[in-house]
């Protein structure tokens, strides 16, 4: 089925994840590595049967763990600032939500406020407008509306940043369309929020040298990928590393993701993505038709 969310079939991914977490636990006895700054990302926080939805109960358990372990939790812009200043010695986690689902405001925000955490939400402006939709849903879950986004952004706990206009696979677009998806999303979001928008999230984490260049040229200071790993001072701010938290992650998996046990991609992930998305294989033609169904979050 084309266009579904997860990068690997969910059950297989959970098994491989669990094995990687167990190795981390044996290797480190659960000691949390603090050598740099890790960014964790979610999509939805809801009880729905959806490969992108972490349950509110698990989300609370995860955030409570971070609070109890003494982590400072910051949005992506603040994470980038800390990296630039070289201030990553304290326990710090960058947090973000992709795509702008309504359940993030409902189930995650109250907890973040309670704990004093901050997070970025990356929104595709055309999908929020309702002129585009996520191709991997037959029934798309409710998204935040513009008036809610403007209000929440001003309130301070959630900071909204750009995630293209229609959430395409940028690698498959001609130069002009890719430029419009990147630069146009910045302009549209800035017009709504009334402030400068500095961070861009590559849809599905798919990007190459051209996309990175277009993001820089559009005036973004920060770009986030879906490549796992730790960000250290001097890191490429236009290709920051992030690790997704999955619905099936146990608390051990989450601890391992926080503590450095999942800094390497899962086995076979790169092969899978190459086969599925043609990643790394630059499209030669500049007149390829757009393929809106070959996208994922
Ligand atoms: Zn997305």
CSV table of C-alpha atoms and ligand atoms in Angstrom, one decimal:
chain,number,residue,atom,x,y,z
A,1,UNK,CA,0.0,0.0,0.0
A,2,UNK,CA,1.6,3.2,-1.1
A,3,UNK,CA,1.8,6.2,1.1
A,4,UNK,CA,1.4,4.7,4.6
A,5,UNK,CA,3.3,6.2,7.5
A,6,UNK,CA,6.0,4.0,9.1
A,7,UNK,CA,9.4,3.5,7.5
A,8,UNK,CA,9.4,-0.2,8.3
A,9,UNK,CA,6.4,-2.6,8.9
A,10,UNK,CA,5.4,-1.7,12.5
A,11,UNK,CA,5.7,-5.1,14.2
A,12,UNK,CA,9.1,-5.8,12.6
A,13,UNK,CA,10.3,-2.4,13.5
A,14,UNK,CA,9.2,-2.9,17.1
A,15,UNK,CA,11.2,-6.2,17.4
A,16,UNK,CA,14.3,-4.7,15.9
A,17,UNK,CA,13.9,-1.6,18.1
A,18,UNK,CA,13.5,-3.8,21.2
A,19,UNK,CA,16.7,-5.8,20.4
A,20,UNK,CA,18.6,-2.6,19.9
A,21,UNK,CA,17.4,-1.2,23.3
A,22,UNK,CA,18.3,-4.5,25.0
A,23,UNK,CA,21.9,-4.2,23.6
A,24,UNK,CA,22.1,-0.6,24.8
A,25,UNK,CA,20.9,-1.7,28.3
A,26,UNK,CA,23.6,-4.4,28.5
A,27,UNK,CA,26.3,-2.2,27.2
A,28,UNK,CA,25.6,0.8,29.4
A,29,UNK,CA,23.5,-0.6,32.2
A,30,UNK,CA,21.0,2.2,31.4
A,31,UNK,CA,23.4,5.1,31.8
A,32,UNK,CA,22.2,8.0,29.7
A,33,UNK,CA,24.8,9.3,27.3
A,34,UNK,CA,25.0,13.1,27.5
A,35,UNK,CA,27.7,13.7,24.8
A,36,UNK,CA,25.4,15.9,22.7
A,37,UNK,CA,21.9,16.9,22.0
A,38,UNK,CA,19.2,14.5,20.7
A,39,UNK,CA,16.0,15.5,19.1
A,40,UNK,CA,13.0,13.3,19.5
A,41,UNK,CA,9.9,13.6,17.3
A,42,UNK,CA,6.3,12.5,17.3
A,43,UNK,CA,3.3,12.9,15.0
A,44,UNK,CA,0.1,12.3,17.0
A,45,UNK,CA,-0.7,11.7,20.6
A,46,UNK,CA,-3.9,9.8,20.6
A,47,UNK,CA,-5.4,6.4,21.4
A,48,UNK,CA,-6.3,5.8,17.7
A,49,UNK,CA,-5.1,2.8,15.8
A,50,UNK,CA,-2.6,4.7,13.7
A,51,UNK,CA,1.1,3.9,13.1
A,52,UNK,CA,1.8,7.5,13.9
A,53,UNK,CA,-0.2,7.8,17.1
A,54,UNK,CA,1.5,7.4,20.5
A,55,UNK,CA,-1.0,6.9,23.3
A,56,UNK,CA,-1.5,9.7,25.8
A,57,UNK,CA,-0.6,7.2,28.6
A,58,UNK,CA,2.7,6.3,27.0
A,59,UNK,CA,3.4,9.9,26.2
A,60,UNK,CA,2.9,10.9,29.8
A,61,UNK,CA,5.1,8.1,31.0
A,62,UNK,CA,7.9,9.3,28.6
A,63,UNK,CA,7.6,12.9,29.5
A,64,UNK,CA,7.5,12.0,33.2
A,65,UNK,CA,10.7,10.0,32.7
A,66,UNK,CA,12.5,13.0,31.2
A,67,UNK,CA,11.3,15.3,34.0
A,68,UNK,CA,12.3,12.8,36.7
A,69,UNK,CA,15.7,12.3,35.1
A,70,UNK,CA,16.3,16.0,35.2
A,71,UNK,CA,16.1,16.8,31.4
A,72,UNK,CA,15.5,20.2,30.1
A,73,UNK,CA,13.2,19.8,27.0
A,74,UNK,CA,13.4,22.5,24.4
A,75,UNK,CA,12.1,23.3,20.9
A,76,UNK,CA,14.2,22.9,17.8
A,77,UNK,CA,15.1,26.5,17.5
A,78,UNK,CA,16.4,26.5,21.1
A,79,UNK,CA,18.2,23.3,20.5
A,80,UNK,CA,20.0,24.9,17.5
A,81,UNK,CA,20.9,27.9,19.6
A,82,UNK,CA,22.4,25.7,22.3
A,83,UNK,CA,24.5,23.9,19.6
A,84,UNK,CA,25.7,27.2,18.2
A,85,UNK,CA,26.8,28.4,21.6
A,86,UNK,CA,28.3,25.0,22.4
A,87,UNK,CA,26.0,24.7,25.5
A,88,UNK,CA,25.0,21.0,25.3
A,89,UNK,CA,26.6,19.8,28.5
A,90,UNK,CA,23.4,19.8,30.5
A,91,UNK,CA,20.9,17.0,30.0
A,92,UNK,CA,18.8,18.5,27.1
A,93,UNK,CA,16.4,16.9,24.7
A,94,UNK,CA,14.9,18.7,21.6
A,95,UNK,CA,11.2,17.8,21.1
A,96,UNK,CA,8.9,18.2,18.2
A,97,UNK,CA,5.7,17.1,16.6
A,98,UNK,CA,5.3,16.8,12.8
A,99,UNK,CA,2.3,17.7,10.7
A,100,UNK,CA,0.1,19.7,13.1
A,101,UNK,CA,-2.5,17.2,14.4
A,102,UNK,CA,-5.2,18.6,16.7
A,103,UNK,CA,-4.6,15.8,19.3
A,104,UNK,CA,-1.1,17.3,20.1
A,105,UNK,CA,-2.9,20.3,21.5
A,106,UNK,CA,-5.4,18.2,23.3
A,107,UNK,CA,-3.2,15.4,24.7
A,108,UNK,CA,0.4,16.6,24.7
A,109,UNK,CA,0.2,20.4,25.4
A,110,UNK,CA,-1.3,20.3,28.9
A,111,UNK,CA,1.4,18.0,30.0
A,112,UNK,CA,4.2,20.0,28.4
A,113,UNK,CA,2.9,23.1,30.1
A,114,UNK,CA,2.7,21.3,33.4
A,115,UNK,CA,6.3,20.1,33.1
A,116,UNK,CA,7.7,23.4,31.7
A,117,UNK,CA,8.7,21.7,28.4
A,118,UNK,CA,8.7,23.3,25.0
A,119,UNK,CA,8.3,21.8,21.6
A,120,UNK,CA,8.3,22.6,17.9
A,121,UNK,CA,5.3,21.7,15.6
A,122,UNK,CA,6.1,21.5,11.9
A,123,UNK,CA,3.1,22.3,9.8
A,124,UNK,CA,2.6,22.0,6.0
A,125,UNK,CA,0.8,25.2,5.2
A,126,UNK,CA,-1.3,23.9,2.3
A,127,UNK,CA,-2.6,21.0,4.3
A,128,UNK,CA,-3.6,23.3,7.1
A,129,UNK,CA,-5.3,25.5,4.5
A,130,UNK,CA,-7.2,22.4,3.3
A,131,UNK,CA,-5.9,22.8,-0.3
A,132,UNK,CA,-3.7,19.6,0.1
A,133,UNK,CA,-4.1,16.5,2.2
A,134,UNK,CA,-1.9,13.7,3.6
A,135,UNK,CA,-1.9,10.9,1.0
A,136,UNK,CA,-1.4,8.1,3.5
A,137,UNK,CA,-4.8,8.5,5.3
A,138,UNK,CA,-8.1,7.5,3.8
A,139,UNK,CA,-9.6,9.5,6.7
A,140,UNK,CA,-7.2,12.2,7.8
A,141,UNK,CA,-7.3,13.0,11.5
A,142,UNK,CA,-8.2,16.6,12.4
A,143,UNK,CA,-5.5,19.1,12.2
A,144,UNK,CA,-5.0,22.4,14.0
A,145,UNK,CA,-6.8,25.3,12.4
A,146,UNK,CA,-4.9,28.5,11.7
A,147,UNK,CA,-6.5,30.5,14.5
A,148,UNK,CA,-5.5,27.8,17.0
A,149,UNK,CA,-1.9,27.8,15.5
A,150,UNK,CA,-1.6,31.5,15.8
A,151,UNK,CA,-2.9,31.5,19.4
A,152,UNK,CA,-0.7,28.5,20.5
A,153,UNK,CA,2.4,30.0,18.9
A,154,UNK,CA,1.9,33.2,20.8
A,155,UNK,CA,1.4,31.3,24.1
A,156,UNK,CA,4.9,30.0,24.1
A,157,UNK,CA,5.0,26.3,24.8
A,158,UNK,CA,4.6,25.2,21.2
A,159,UNK,CA,6.5,27.0,18.4
A,160,UNK,CA,5.4,26.4,14.9
A,161,UNK,CA,7.8,26.0,12.0
A,162,UNK,CA,7.7,25.1,8.3
A,163,UNK,CA,7.1,21.7,6.8
A,164,UNK,CA,6.6,22.6,3.1
A,165,UNK,CA,3.2,23.5,1.6
A,166,UNK,CA,1.7,20.1,0.4
A,167,UNK,CA,4.1,17.6,2.1
A,168,UNK,CA,5.6,16.2,-1.1
A,169,UNK,CA,8.6,14.0,-1.6
A,170,UNK,CA,10.9,16.9,-2.5
A,171,UNK,CA,13.4,14.6,-4.3
A,172,UNK,CA,10.8,14.0,-7.0
A,173,UNK,CA,10.0,17.7,-7.7
A,174,UNK,CA,11.4,19.9,-10.4
A,175,UNK,CA,13.6,22.8,-9.2
A,176,UNK,CA,11.0,25.5,-9.4
A,177,UNK,CA,8.3,23.4,-7.6
A,178,UNK,CA,10.8,22.4,-4.9
A,179,UNK,CA,11.8,26.0,-4.4
A,180,UNK,CA,8.1,27.0,-4.1
A,181,UNK,CA,7.3,24.2,-1.6
A,182,UNK,CA,10.3,25.3,0.6
A,183,UNK,CA,10.4,29.1,0.2
A,184,UNK,CA,6.6,29.4,-0.2
A,185,UNK,CA,5.9,27.6,3.1
A,186,UNK,CA,8.2,30.1,4.9
A,187,UNK,CA,6.4,33.1,3.5
A,188,UNK,CA,2.9,31.6,4.2
A,189,UNK,CA,3.7,30.7,7.8
A,190,UNK,CA,5.4,34.0,8.5
A,191,UNK,CA,2.3,35.9,7.2
A,192,UNK,CA,0.2,33.9,9.6
A,193,UNK,CA,2.4,34.1,12.6
A,194,UNK,CA,3.7,37.6,12.2
A,195,UNK,CA,7.3,36.6,13.0
A,196,UNK,CA,10.3,35.2,11.3
A,197,UNK,CA,10.2,31.4,10.7
A,198,UNK,CA,13.6,29.9,10.9
A,199,UNK,CA,13.3,26.1,10.8
A,200,UNK,CA,12.2,23.7,8.1
A,201,UNK,CA,11.4,20.0,8.3
A,202,UNK,CA,12.0,18.0,5.2
A,203,UNK,CA,8.8,16.0,4.5
A,204,UNK,CA,9.5,12.3,5.4
A,205,UNK,CA,13.1,13.4,6.0
A,206,UNK,CA,13.8,13.1,2.3
A,207,UNK,CA,16.4,15.6,1.1
A,208,UNK,CA,19.6,15.9,-0.9
A,209,UNK,CA,22.1,18.6,-1.6
A,210,UNK,CA,19.6,20.5,-3.8
A,211,UNK,CA,17.0,20.6,-1.1
A,212,UNK,CA,19.5,21.6,1.6
A,213,UNK,CA,20.6,24.5,-0.7
A,214,UNK,CA,17.0,25.6,-1.3
A,215,UNK,CA,16.3,25.6,2.4
A,216,UNK,CA,19.4,27.8,3.0
A,217,UNK,CA,18.5,30.1,0.1
A,218,UNK,CA,15.0,30.5,1.4
A,219,UNK,CA,16.5,32.0,4.6
A,220,UNK,CA,16.0,29.1,7.0
A,221,UNK,CA,18.7,28.7,9.6
A,222,UNK,CA,17.7,25.3,10.6
A,223,UNK,CA,16.7,22.1,8.8
A,224,UNK,CA,15.7,18.8,10.4
A,225,UNK,CA,16.1,15.4,8.9
A,226,UNK,CA,14.9,11.9,10.0
A,227,UNK,CA,18.4,10.6,10.3
A,228,UNK,CA,19.0,9.4,13.8
A,229,UNK,CA,21.9,10.4,15.9
A,230,UNK,CA,23.3,12.9,18.3
A,231,UNK,CA,23.8,16.5,17.4
A,232,UNK,CA,27.0,18.0,18.6
A,233,UNK,CA,28.4,21.6,18.5
A,234,UNK,CA,29.5,22.3,14.9
A,235,UNK,CA,26.7,20.0,13.5
A,236,UNK,CA,25.2,21.0,10.2
A,237,UNK,CA,22.2,23.0,11.3
A,238,UNK,CA,20.5,22.4,8.0
A,239,UNK,CA,20.5,18.6,8.5
A,240,UNK,CA,19.9,18.1,12.3
A,241,UNK,CA,19.4,14.6,13.4
A,242,UNK,CA,16.2,13.3,14.9
A,243,UNK,CA,14.8,10.0,16.2
A,244,UNK,CA,11.2,9.2,16.0
A,245,UNK,CA,9.3,7.8,19.0
A,246,UNK,CA,7.0,5.0,17.8
A,247,UNK,CA,3.7,3.9,19.2
A,248,UNK,CA,5.0,0.5,20.2
A,249,UNK,CA,8.1,1.9,22.0
A,250,UNK,CA,8.3,0.6,25.6
A,251,UNK,CA,9.7,2.8,28.3
A,252,UNK,CA,13.1,1.0,27.8
A,253,UNK,CA,13.0,1.8,24.1
A,254,UNK,CA,12.3,5.4,25.0
A,255,UNK,CA,15.1,5.5,27.6
A,256,UNK,CA,17.5,4.0,25.0
A,257,UNK,CA,16.4,6.7,22.4
A,258,UNK,CA,17.1,9.4,24.9
A,259,UNK,CA,20.3,7.9,26.2
A,260,UNK,CA,22.1,7.1,22.9
A,261,UNK,CA,21.1,3.5,22.2
A,262,UNK,CA,19.4,4.4,18.9
A,263,UNK,CA,21.8,6.8,17.3
A,264,UNK,CA,22.4,4.4,14.4
A,265,UNK,CA,19.7,3.7,11.8
A,266,UNK,CA,17.8,0.4,12.3
A,267,UNK,CA,19.3,-2.5,10.2
A,268,UNK,CA,18.0,-2.5,6.6
A,269,UNK,CA,16.4,0.9,7.1
A,270,UNK,CA,18.5,2.6,4.4
A,271,UNK,CA,18.0,-0.2,1.9
A,272,UNK,CA,14.2,-0.1,2.6
A,273,UNK,CA,14.1,3.6,2.1
A,274,UNK,CA,16.1,3.4,-1.1
A,275,UNK,CA,13.8,0.8,-2.6
A,276,UNK,CA,10.7,2.6,-1.5
A,277,UNK,CA,11.5,6.3,-2.1
A,278,UNK,CA,14.3,6.2,-4.6
A,279,UNK,CA,16.3,8.1,-2.0
A,280,UNK,CA,19.8,8.8,-3.0
A,281,UNK,CA,19.0,8.3,-6.6
A,282,UNK,CA,18.7,11.9,-8.0
A,283,UNK,CA,15.9,12.2,-10.5
A,284,UNK,CA,17.4,13.3,-13.8
A,285,UNK,CA,14.4,14.8,-15.5
A,286,UNK,CA,13.2,18.2,-14.3
A,287,UNK,CA,9.8,17.5,-15.8
A,288,UNK,CA,8.8,14.5,-13.7
A,289,UNK,CA,5.1,14.6,-12.8
A,290,UNK,CA,4.4,15.0,-9.1
A,291,UNK,CA,3.6,11.9,-7.4
A,292,UNK,CA,1.5,12.9,-4.4
A,293,UNK,CA,0.8,9.4,-3.3
A,294,UNK,CA,4.4,8.5,-2.8
A,295,UNK,CA,4.7,10.4,0.3
A,296,UNK,CA,4.7,9.7,4.0
A,297,UNK,CA,4.8,11.8,7.1
B,1,LIG,ZN1,5.4,15.3,8.0
